[in-house]
């Protein structure tokens, strides 16, 4: 095994020996691709003409008044397929094509990354297989139907808890046998190196656009940038171009589920310990014996027991801060955004919106409401809420959770 970690104490390549060469080839191909103007031209062509970029940086005036600071929303919800995931999928699919691969595989939990990968595979005329836990297939039937409509094969995974963690293990296992002609499209800033780097690069379009847009709108950088954190892809994309700007505070918002103290949450940063999962070393939810624990969040996309290794590094170095928001507070913020701005966000994204209220309140106490109202926050609105309508209705009816 390669002992290099790449992100301080985190990251690495904890995979079977047979995959070490494959990861090396992937890294070389990626580094060549992102220096090749023709690759970049093609990537940006699809981002513009297919995904619909650039996405607006929308000044949410009514939300700003309600919360007491200037809030801009980076509208990733307006992308084709309804979230930020497609940015990364287009990049990885083009990389797969460039490497001469004919097939792609992917893991999926709620099905959002599966749908994005099936979309990209249809576009690029590639055979697509998506691994999904049996339990998740039952809970997310609509996304299973979408993937099949798009021509993907959905493989039901029956092991462990029959959810994302198990589907990811199965995808990695299958890849170790088929890597000759198959590309593994990873859906978040997780997995063995170089995946966290690749996903960050393809998602960093979010912050590159946002920086340009905020300078045009306000003539200065934001005071704070916030994004929800599942595996960490929309957040690392939202942070990327601001990491070098010391004056910009970076905040990642995890899911506190029913409350950190209940044990039913998905906050690897707040309650996890460093360990190894899915080819990487990072903060993970685990019991005393090191067994991975089940995560809980009302939002399926934040329901992951780990977090990407660069986030673990950013936390330890203090460059970014991580906090968590409960199901209840996220659902409250979701309603507020619906009513004040006419935007139905994904429940994942509503976690970041909920944190804006907490942050603005603290700020007003610290520097006074007048000064707080001048401070600028950008929130990554990672996705739209169409997929969550049934879960939202069930929650309001007091029927509990879909997941
Ligand atoms: C998948 C998903 C997330 C969580 O994934 P990250 O990799 O942490 O970004 C957040 N929001 C939406 C809308 C998603 O679909």
Tab-separated table of C-alpha atoms and ligand atoms in Angstrom:
chain	number	residue	atom	x	y	z
A	1	UNK	CA	0.000	0.000	0.000
A	2	UNK	CA	1.008	3.559	-0.747
A	3	UNK	CA	1.573	5.224	2.649
A	4	UNK	CA	1.072	8.731	1.339
A	5	UNK	CA	-2.022	10.353	2.833
A	6	UNK	CA	-2.275	13.573	0.754
A	7	UNK	CA	-4.416	15.461	3.305
A	8	UNK	CA	-2.384	15.601	6.520
A	9	UNK	CA	-3.411	12.548	8.515
A	10	UNK	CA	-6.277	11.821	6.143
A	11	UNK	CA	-6.908	10.417	2.691
A	12	UNK	CA	-4.649	7.695	1.359
A	13	UNK	CA	-5.396	4.675	-0.785
A	14	UNK	CA	-6.747	1.848	1.336
A	15	UNK	CA	-7.603	-0.529	-1.492
A	16	UNK	CA	-6.705	-4.001	-2.742
A	17	UNK	CA	-3.267	-4.298	-4.338
A	18	UNK	CA	-4.927	-4.895	-7.727
A	19	UNK	CA	-6.353	-1.368	-7.673
A	20	UNK	CA	-3.150	0.507	-6.857
A	21	UNK	CA	-2.022	0.653	-10.491
A	22	UNK	CA	-5.509	1.590	-11.590
A	23	UNK	CA	-5.554	4.565	-9.200
A	24	UNK	CA	-2.126	5.592	-10.466
A	25	UNK	CA	-3.308	5.504	-14.083
A	26	UNK	CA	-6.409	7.454	-13.132
A	27	UNK	CA	-4.306	10.142	-11.450
A	28	UNK	CA	-2.030	10.485	-14.478
A	29	UNK	CA	-4.968	10.636	-16.896
A	30	UNK	CA	-6.729	13.229	-14.753
A	31	UNK	CA	-3.670	15.467	-14.406
A	32	UNK	CA	-3.150	15.348	-18.188
A	33	UNK	CA	-6.802	16.011	-18.913
A	34	UNK	CA	-7.121	19.130	-16.772
A	35	UNK	CA	-4.070	20.611	-18.489
A	36	UNK	CA	-5.429	19.841	-21.941
A	37	UNK	CA	-7.363	22.781	-23.428
A	38	UNK	CA	-9.460	20.448	-25.595
A	39	UNK	CA	-10.627	18.481	-22.537
A	40	UNK	CA	-11.453	21.683	-20.684
A	41	UNK	CA	-13.278	23.052	-23.713
A	42	UNK	CA	-15.427	19.926	-23.926
A	43	UNK	CA	-16.108	19.935	-20.161
A	44	UNK	CA	-17.197	23.569	-20.232
A	45	UNK	CA	-19.229	23.035	-23.381
A	46	UNK	CA	-21.355	20.423	-21.594
A	47	UNK	CA	-21.542	22.466	-18.395
A	48	UNK	CA	-22.945	25.353	-20.421
A	49	UNK	CA	-25.072	23.713	-23.060
A	50	UNK	CA	-26.227	20.604	-21.215
A	51	UNK	CA	-26.130	21.325	-17.485
A	52	UNK	CA	-27.221	24.956	-17.942
A	53	UNK	CA	-24.317	26.773	-16.253
A	54	UNK	CA	-23.463	29.257	-15.089
A	55	UNK	CA	-25.962	29.080	-12.275
A	56	UNK	CA	-27.176	32.366	-10.784
A	57	UNK	CA	-25.852	33.801	-7.541
A	58	UNK	CA	-29.216	35.027	-6.329
A	59	UNK	CA	-29.571	37.744	-3.701
A	60	UNK	CA	-32.340	36.442	-1.442
A	61	UNK	CA	-33.707	39.809	-0.287
A	62	UNK	CA	-36.627	38.597	1.807
A	63	UNK	CA	-34.601	35.834	3.466
A	64	UNK	CA	-31.850	38.376	4.156
A	65	UNK	CA	-34.325	40.685	5.905
A	66	UNK	CA	-35.782	37.810	7.917
A	67	UNK	CA	-32.400	36.503	9.101
A	68	UNK	CA	-30.615	39.849	9.433
A	69	UNK	CA	-27.656	39.557	7.063
A	70	UNK	CA	-27.093	39.652	3.311
A	71	UNK	CA	-27.666	36.170	1.945
A	72	UNK	CA	-26.813	35.058	-1.572
A	73	UNK	CA	-27.829	31.617	-2.836
A	74	UNK	CA	-25.601	29.790	-5.325
A	75	UNK	CA	-28.336	28.131	-7.331
A	76	UNK	CA	-27.024	24.605	-8.003
A	77	UNK	CA	-30.674	23.525	-7.792
A	78	UNK	CA	-31.135	24.950	-11.289
A	79	UNK	CA	-28.723	22.467	-12.885
A	80	UNK	CA	-29.976	19.697	-15.172
A	81	UNK	CA	-31.024	16.760	-12.935
A	82	UNK	CA	-31.613	19.207	-10.084
A	83	UNK	CA	-28.386	19.325	-8.090
A	84	UNK	CA	-24.642	19.877	-8.129
A	85	UNK	CA	-23.838	16.180	-8.672
A	86	UNK	CA	-24.012	16.463	-12.457
A	87	UNK	CA	-20.945	18.795	-12.530
A	88	UNK	CA	-18.742	16.008	-11.239
A	89	UNK	CA	-20.425	13.292	-13.295
A	90	UNK	CA	-19.858	15.151	-16.587
A	91	UNK	CA	-16.181	15.583	-15.683
A	92	UNK	CA	-15.663	11.938	-14.728
A	93	UNK	CA	-17.600	10.616	-17.744
A	94	UNK	CA	-15.457	12.691	-20.125
A	95	UNK	CA	-12.364	11.433	-18.307
A	96	UNK	CA	-13.610	7.841	-18.683
A	97	UNK	CA	-14.115	8.377	-22.414
A	98	UNK	CA	-10.655	9.902	-22.738
A	99	UNK	CA	-9.175	6.841	-20.971
A	100	UNK	CA	-10.886	4.559	-23.499
A	101	UNK	CA	-13.314	2.981	-21.015
A	102	UNK	CA	-16.555	1.568	-22.401
A	103	UNK	CA	-18.452	1.041	-19.161
A	104	UNK	CA	-19.100	2.974	-15.994
A	105	UNK	CA	-20.221	1.871	-12.570
A	106	UNK	CA	-21.406	3.958	-9.633
A	107	UNK	CA	-22.696	3.573	-6.107
A	108	UNK	CA	-25.800	5.386	-4.979
A	109	UNK	CA	-27.665	5.904	-1.716
A	110	UNK	CA	-30.775	7.971	-2.281
A	111	UNK	CA	-30.321	7.548	-6.005
A	112	UNK	CA	-29.313	11.113	-6.880
A	113	UNK	CA	-25.767	10.206	-7.908
A	114	UNK	CA	-27.102	7.108	-9.676
A	115	UNK	CA	-29.481	9.228	-11.724
A	116	UNK	CA	-26.733	11.747	-12.539
A	117	UNK	CA	-24.380	8.940	-13.626
A	118	UNK	CA	-27.074	7.236	-15.710
A	119	UNK	CA	-27.687	10.632	-17.342
A	120	UNK	CA	-24.018	11.146	-18.169
A	121	UNK	CA	-23.667	7.574	-19.429
A	122	UNK	CA	-26.641	8.015	-21.781
A	123	UNK	CA	-25.100	11.238	-23.073
A	124	UNK	CA	-21.720	9.567	-23.696
A	125	UNK	CA	-23.154	6.250	-24.968
A	126	UNK	CA	-21.631	4.149	-22.214
A	127	UNK	CA	-22.922	1.067	-20.486
A	128	UNK	CA	-23.901	1.979	-16.921
A	129	UNK	CA	-24.339	-0.187	-13.825
A	130	UNK	CA	-25.423	1.346	-10.528
A	131	UNK	CA	-25.015	-0.442	-7.171
A	132	UNK	CA	-27.741	0.366	-4.690
A	133	UNK	CA	-28.667	-1.138	-1.338
A	134	UNK	CA	-31.839	-3.222	-1.353
A	135	UNK	CA	-33.325	-1.056	1.395
A	136	UNK	CA	-32.515	2.139	-0.513
A	137	UNK	CA	-34.093	0.702	-3.690
A	138	UNK	CA	-37.304	0.209	-1.759
A	139	UNK	CA	-37.211	3.691	-0.232
A	140	UNK	CA	-36.223	5.491	-3.428
A	141	UNK	CA	-38.275	3.679	-6.014
A	142	UNK	CA	-38.748	6.739	-8.206
A	143	UNK	CA	-35.002	7.157	-8.694
A	144	UNK	CA	-34.671	3.448	-9.540
A	145	UNK	CA	-37.275	3.980	-12.275
A	146	UNK	CA	-35.426	7.073	-13.508
A	147	UNK	CA	-32.118	5.209	-13.761
A	148	UNK	CA	-33.781	2.391	-15.703
A	149	UNK	CA	-35.464	4.868	-18.076
A	150	UNK	CA	-32.039	6.325	-18.760
A	151	UNK	CA	-30.755	2.876	-19.691
A	152	UNK	CA	-28.808	1.966	-16.560
A	153	UNK	CA	-28.773	-1.438	-14.884
A	154	UNK	CA	-29.499	-1.160	-11.172
A	155	UNK	CA	-27.937	-3.904	-9.056
A	156	UNK	CA	-29.535	-4.567	-5.689
A	157	UNK	CA	-26.962	-5.000	-2.915
A	158	UNK	CA	-27.878	-7.262	-0.035
A	159	UNK	CA	-25.271	-7.067	2.708
A	160	UNK	CA	-24.843	-5.208	5.983
A	161	UNK	CA	-27.574	-2.609	6.350
A	162	UNK	CA	-28.485	-2.828	2.630
A	163	UNK	CA	-27.722	0.875	2.189
A	164	UNK	CA	-25.109	3.243	0.700
A	165	UNK	CA	-22.134	2.019	2.724
A	166	UNK	CA	-22.763	-1.531	1.481
A	167	UNK	CA	-23.429	-0.454	-2.119
A	168	UNK	CA	-20.088	1.411	-2.100
A	169	UNK	CA	-18.231	-1.676	-0.830
A	170	UNK	CA	-19.824	-3.711	-3.613
A	171	UNK	CA	-18.997	-1.128	-6.295
A	172	UNK	CA	-15.324	-1.089	-5.190
A	173	UNK	CA	-15.232	-4.909	-5.149
A	174	UNK	CA	-16.734	-5.135	-8.628
A	175	UNK	CA	-14.364	-2.454	-9.916
A	176	UNK	CA	-11.308	-4.355	-8.677
A	177	UNK	CA	-12.344	-7.157	-11.072
A	178	UNK	CA	-13.370	-5.048	-14.071
A	179	UNK	CA	-11.124	-1.970	-13.995
A	180	UNK	CA	-9.612	-2.877	-17.389
A	181	UNK	CA	-12.623	-1.563	-19.321
A	182	UNK	CA	-14.678	0.018	-16.529
A	183	UNK	CA	-14.516	3.469	-14.925
A	184	UNK	CA	-15.823	3.948	-11.384
A	185	UNK	CA	-17.698	7.249	-11.112
A	186	UNK	CA	-17.569	8.250	-7.415
A	187	UNK	CA	-20.321	10.631	-6.350
A	188	UNK	CA	-18.772	12.640	-3.541
A	189	UNK	CA	-15.397	13.979	-2.402
A	190	UNK	CA	-14.600	10.624	-0.797
A	191	UNK	CA	-12.833	7.355	-1.649
A	192	UNK	CA	-9.168	6.578	-2.293
A	193	UNK	CA	-6.869	9.268	-3.711
A	194	UNK	CA	-7.101	10.722	-6.374
A	195	UNK	CA	-10.927	10.674	-6.201
A	196	UNK	CA	-11.275	13.421	-3.551
A	197	UNK	CA	-9.044	15.624	-5.715
A	198	UNK	CA	-10.928	14.817	-8.924
A	199	UNK	CA	-14.345	15.509	-7.420
A	200	UNK	CA	-13.102	18.780	-5.910
A	201	UNK	CA	-11.714	19.935	-9.245
A	202	UNK	CA	-14.943	19.237	-11.132
A	203	UNK	CA	-17.086	20.835	-8.406
A	204	UNK	CA	-14.852	23.871	-7.955
A	205	UNK	CA	-16.711	25.515	-10.835
A	206	UNK	CA	-19.240	26.439	-8.117
A	207	UNK	CA	-16.840	28.708	-6.216
A	208	UNK	CA	-15.082	30.008	-9.327
A	209	UNK	CA	-18.397	31.318	-10.606
A	210	UNK	CA	-19.572	32.512	-7.196
A	211	UNK	CA	-16.402	34.526	-6.586
A	212	UNK	CA	-16.723	36.316	-9.900
A	213	UNK	CA	-20.439	36.878	-9.313
A	214	UNK	CA	-20.114	38.276	-5.793
A	215	UNK	CA	-17.337	40.652	-6.898
A	216	UNK	CA	-19.636	41.902	-9.661
A	217	UNK	CA	-22.612	42.271	-7.302
A	218	UNK	CA	-20.924	43.641	-4.172
A	219	UNK	CA	-17.439	44.670	-5.206
A	220	UNK	CA	-15.954	42.530	-2.454
A	221	UNK	CA	-15.565	38.952	-1.239
A	222	UNK	CA	-18.176	37.432	1.078
A	223	UNK	CA	-17.597	37.280	4.828
A	224	UNK	CA	-18.746	33.699	5.041
A	225	UNK	CA	-19.514	30.786	2.747
A	226	UNK	CA	-21.648	27.870	3.916
A	227	UNK	CA	-22.681	24.511	2.466
A	228	UNK	CA	-24.193	21.260	3.685
A	229	UNK	CA	-21.850	18.281	4.093
A	230	UNK	CA	-22.713	14.683	3.282
A	231	UNK	CA	-19.565	13.207	1.749
A	232	UNK	CA	-18.501	16.779	1.104
A	233	UNK	CA	-18.653	17.465	-2.649
A	234	UNK	CA	-20.891	20.522	-2.915
A	235	UNK	CA	-19.136	22.039	0.100
A	236	UNK	CA	-15.594	21.437	-1.175
A	237	UNK	CA	-16.690	22.874	-4.546
A	238	UNK	CA	-18.181	25.896	-2.773
A	239	UNK	CA	-15.038	26.344	-0.610
A	240	UNK	CA	-12.366	25.639	-3.253
A	241	UNK	CA	-11.738	29.112	-4.636
A	242	UNK	CA	-12.124	30.739	-1.212
A	243	UNK	CA	-9.705	28.508	0.733
A	244	UNK	CA	-6.839	30.832	-0.154
A	245	UNK	CA	-8.827	33.929	0.888
A	246	UNK	CA	-8.052	34.166	4.601
A	247	UNK	CA	-10.806	36.725	5.215
A	248	UNK	CA	-13.571	34.375	4.087
A	249	UNK	CA	-14.965	32.103	6.773
A	250	UNK	CA	-15.827	28.585	5.550
A	251	UNK	CA	-18.591	26.638	7.260
A	252	UNK	CA	-19.683	23.060	6.593
A	253	UNK	CA	-23.067	21.995	7.928
A	254	UNK	CA	-23.617	18.339	8.738
A	255	UNK	CA	-26.886	16.640	9.643
A	256	UNK	CA	-27.569	16.438	13.387
A	257	UNK	CA	-30.606	14.229	12.693
A	258	UNK	CA	-32.703	13.854	15.828
A	259	UNK	CA	-29.900	15.521	17.821
A	260	UNK	CA	-26.234	14.586	18.280
A	261	UNK	CA	-26.984	13.467	21.861
A	262	UNK	CA	-29.545	10.868	20.642
A	263	UNK	CA	-26.921	9.046	18.595
A	264	UNK	CA	-29.286	9.278	15.594
A	265	UNK	CA	-27.428	11.687	13.359
A	266	UNK	CA	-24.913	11.872	10.525
A	267	UNK	CA	-22.283	14.187	12.022
A	268	UNK	CA	-18.957	12.465	11.461
A	269	UNK	CA	-17.129	15.669	12.381
A	270	UNK	CA	-18.970	16.263	15.655
A	271	UNK	CA	-19.136	12.697	16.929
A	272	UNK	CA	-16.860	10.573	14.757
A	273	UNK	CA	-13.251	9.425	15.074
A	274	UNK	CA	-10.599	8.926	12.405
A	275	UNK	CA	-10.759	5.510	10.777
A	276	UNK	CA	-10.718	3.785	7.405
A	277	UNK	CA	-13.708	3.288	5.100
A	278	UNK	CA	-14.159	3.130	1.329
A	279	UNK	CA	-10.457	3.400	0.592
A	280	UNK	CA	-9.798	6.530	2.672
A	281	UNK	CA	-8.833	7.575	6.184
A	282	UNK	CA	-11.121	10.240	7.606
A	283	UNK	CA	-13.582	11.036	10.388
A	284	UNK	CA	-16.149	8.236	10.621
A	285	UNK	CA	-19.062	7.310	12.835
A	286	UNK	CA	-17.946	4.132	14.560
A	287	UNK	CA	-18.495	2.247	17.790
A	288	UNK	CA	-15.857	1.389	20.414
A	289	UNK	CA	-14.742	-1.631	18.399
A	290	UNK	CA	-14.380	0.402	15.206
A	291	UNK	CA	-17.531	-0.926	13.510
A	292	UNK	CA	-19.089	1.659	11.226
A	293	UNK	CA	-22.333	2.976	12.679
A	294	UNK	CA	-25.488	3.726	10.753
A	295	UNK	CA	-26.023	7.398	10.075
A	296	UNK	CA	-29.419	9.037	10.389
A	297	UNK	CA	-30.729	12.143	8.682
A	298	UNK	CA	-34.095	13.083	7.268
A	299	UNK	CA	-32.167	13.976	4.117
A	300	UNK	CA	-30.971	10.877	2.311
A	301	UNK	CA	-28.048	12.763	0.758
A	302	UNK	CA	-26.480	13.612	4.126
A	303	UNK	CA	-27.017	10.124	5.502
A	304	UNK	CA	-23.367	8.977	5.212
A	305	UNK	CA	-21.212	7.813	8.155
A	306	UNK	CA	-18.039	9.491	6.892
A	307	UNK	CA	-16.780	12.681	5.306
A	308	UNK	CA	-14.213	13.452	2.614
A	309	UNK	CA	-10.567	13.556	3.776
A	310	UNK	CA	-9.894	17.156	2.754
A	311	UNK	CA	-12.684	18.271	5.074
A	312	UNK	CA	-11.074	16.324	7.931
A	313	UNK	CA	-7.860	18.185	7.131
A	314	UNK	CA	-9.605	21.577	6.927
A	315	UNK	CA	-11.229	20.903	10.289
A	316	UNK	CA	-7.986	19.940	12.040
A	317	UNK	CA	-6.108	22.920	10.613
A	318	UNK	CA	-8.962	25.242	11.571
A	319	UNK	CA	-9.348	26.658	8.057
A	320	UNK	CA	-12.987	25.527	7.934
A	321	UNK	CA	-15.516	25.092	10.721
A	322	UNK	CA	-18.075	22.334	10.904
A	323	UNK	CA	-21.386	22.478	12.635
A	324	UNK	CA	-24.621	20.491	12.520
A	325	UNK	CA	-28.327	21.176	12.125
A	326	UNK	CA	-31.191	18.912	13.258
A	327	UNK	CA	-33.927	17.459	11.058
A	328	UNK	CA	-36.433	19.791	12.724
A	329	UNK	CA	-34.396	22.963	12.143
A	330	UNK	CA	-33.689	21.995	8.530
A	331	UNK	CA	-37.402	21.399	7.875
A	332	UNK	CA	-38.234	24.772	9.431
A	333	UNK	CA	-35.688	26.533	7.196
A	334	UNK	CA	-37.053	24.657	4.189
A	335	UNK	CA	-40.504	26.153	4.854
A	336	UNK	CA	-39.033	29.608	5.313
A	337	UNK	CA	-37.268	29.454	1.952
A	338	UNK	CA	-40.440	28.202	0.242
A	339	UNK	CA	-42.566	30.981	1.676
A	340	UNK	CA	-40.135	33.879	1.497
A	341	UNK	CA	-38.394	33.185	-1.785
A	342	UNK	CA	-40.568	30.739	-3.714
A	343	UNK	CA	-37.763	28.196	-3.790
A	344	UNK	CA	-38.295	24.598	-2.664
A	345	UNK	CA	-34.800	23.431	-1.715
A	346	UNK	CA	-33.571	19.888	-1.272
A	347	UNK	CA	-33.715	18.917	2.410
A	348	UNK	CA	-29.910	18.597	2.276
A	349	UNK	CA	-29.519	22.224	1.188
A	350	UNK	CA	-32.057	23.373	3.804
A	351	UNK	CA	-29.491	22.392	6.470
A	352	UNK	CA	-27.167	25.140	5.232
A	353	UNK	CA	-30.048	27.631	5.129
A	354	UNK	CA	-30.967	26.731	8.724
A	355	UNK	CA	-27.435	27.439	9.833
A	356	UNK	CA	-27.560	30.918	8.276
A	357	UNK	CA	-30.198	31.869	10.826
A	358	UNK	CA	-28.056	30.660	13.743
A	359	UNK	CA	-25.008	32.438	12.365
A	360	UNK	CA	-26.820	35.728	11.734
A	361	UNK	CA	-28.284	35.713	15.231
A	362	UNK	CA	-24.875	35.208	16.855
A	363	UNK	CA	-23.427	37.887	14.629
A	364	UNK	CA	-26.090	40.424	15.629
A	365	UNK	CA	-25.346	39.720	19.300
A	366	UNK	CA	-21.630	40.121	18.722
A	367	UNK	CA	-21.410	43.187	16.460
A	368	UNK	CA	-24.938	44.614	16.615
A	369	UNK	CA	-27.826	44.207	14.164
A	370	UNK	CA	-26.840	47.215	12.033
A	371	UNK	CA	-23.365	45.892	11.235
A	372	UNK	CA	-24.621	42.307	10.941
A	373	UNK	CA	-27.043	43.386	8.205
A	374	UNK	CA	-24.049	44.463	6.082
A	375	UNK	CA	-22.257	41.113	6.323
A	376	UNK	CA	-22.419	38.843	3.298
A	377	UNK	CA	-23.003	35.105	3.323
A	378	UNK	CA	-23.086	32.809	0.306
A	379	UNK	CA	-25.004	29.570	0.778
A	380	UNK	CA	-24.616	26.728	-1.677
A	381	UNK	CA	-28.159	25.688	-2.548
A	382	UNK	CA	-26.992	22.239	-3.609
A	383	UNK	CA	-30.266	20.936	-5.026
A	384	UNK	CA	-33.989	21.343	-5.511
A	385	UNK	CA	-36.647	19.752	-3.400
A	386	UNK	CA	-38.855	18.033	-5.994
A	387	UNK	CA	-37.392	14.670	-4.961
A	388	UNK	CA	-38.319	15.385	-1.337
A	389	UNK	CA	-41.955	16.397	-1.670
A	390	UNK	CA	-43.309	13.081	-0.333
A	391	UNK	CA	-40.829	13.072	2.567
A	392	UNK	CA	-41.759	16.655	3.434
A	393	UNK	CA	-45.486	15.858	3.366
A	394	UNK	CA	-44.972	12.775	5.555
A	395	UNK	CA	-42.907	14.782	8.008
A	396	UNK	CA	-45.608	17.443	8.257
A	397	UNK	CA	-48.311	14.818	8.720
A	398	UNK	CA	-46.310	13.468	11.617
A	399	UNK	CA	-45.865	10.135	9.863
A	400	UNK	CA	-42.183	10.210	10.650
A	401	UNK	CA	-39.506	9.756	8.060
A	402	UNK	CA	-39.267	8.026	4.745
A	403	UNK	CA	-35.738	7.002	5.627
B	1	LIG	C1	-25.979	14.203	-2.626
B	1	LIG	C2	-26.427	15.538	-2.202
B	1	LIG	C3	-25.798	16.228	-1.146
B	1	LIG	C4	-24.698	15.648	-0.309
B	1	LIG	O1	-23.551	15.298	-0.982
B	1	LIG	P1	-22.193	16.127	-0.905
B	1	LIG	O2	-21.227	15.255	-1.598
B	1	LIG	O3	-21.856	16.343	0.532
B	1	LIG	O4	-22.427	17.408	-1.607
B	1	LIG	C5	-26.232	17.511	-0.841
B	1	LIG	N1	-27.240	18.085	-1.505
B	1	LIG	C6	-27.881	17.455	-2.519
B	1	LIG	C7	-28.996	18.146	-3.200
B	1	LIG	C8	-27.499	16.155	-2.887
B	1	LIG	O5	-28.145	15.537	-3.889
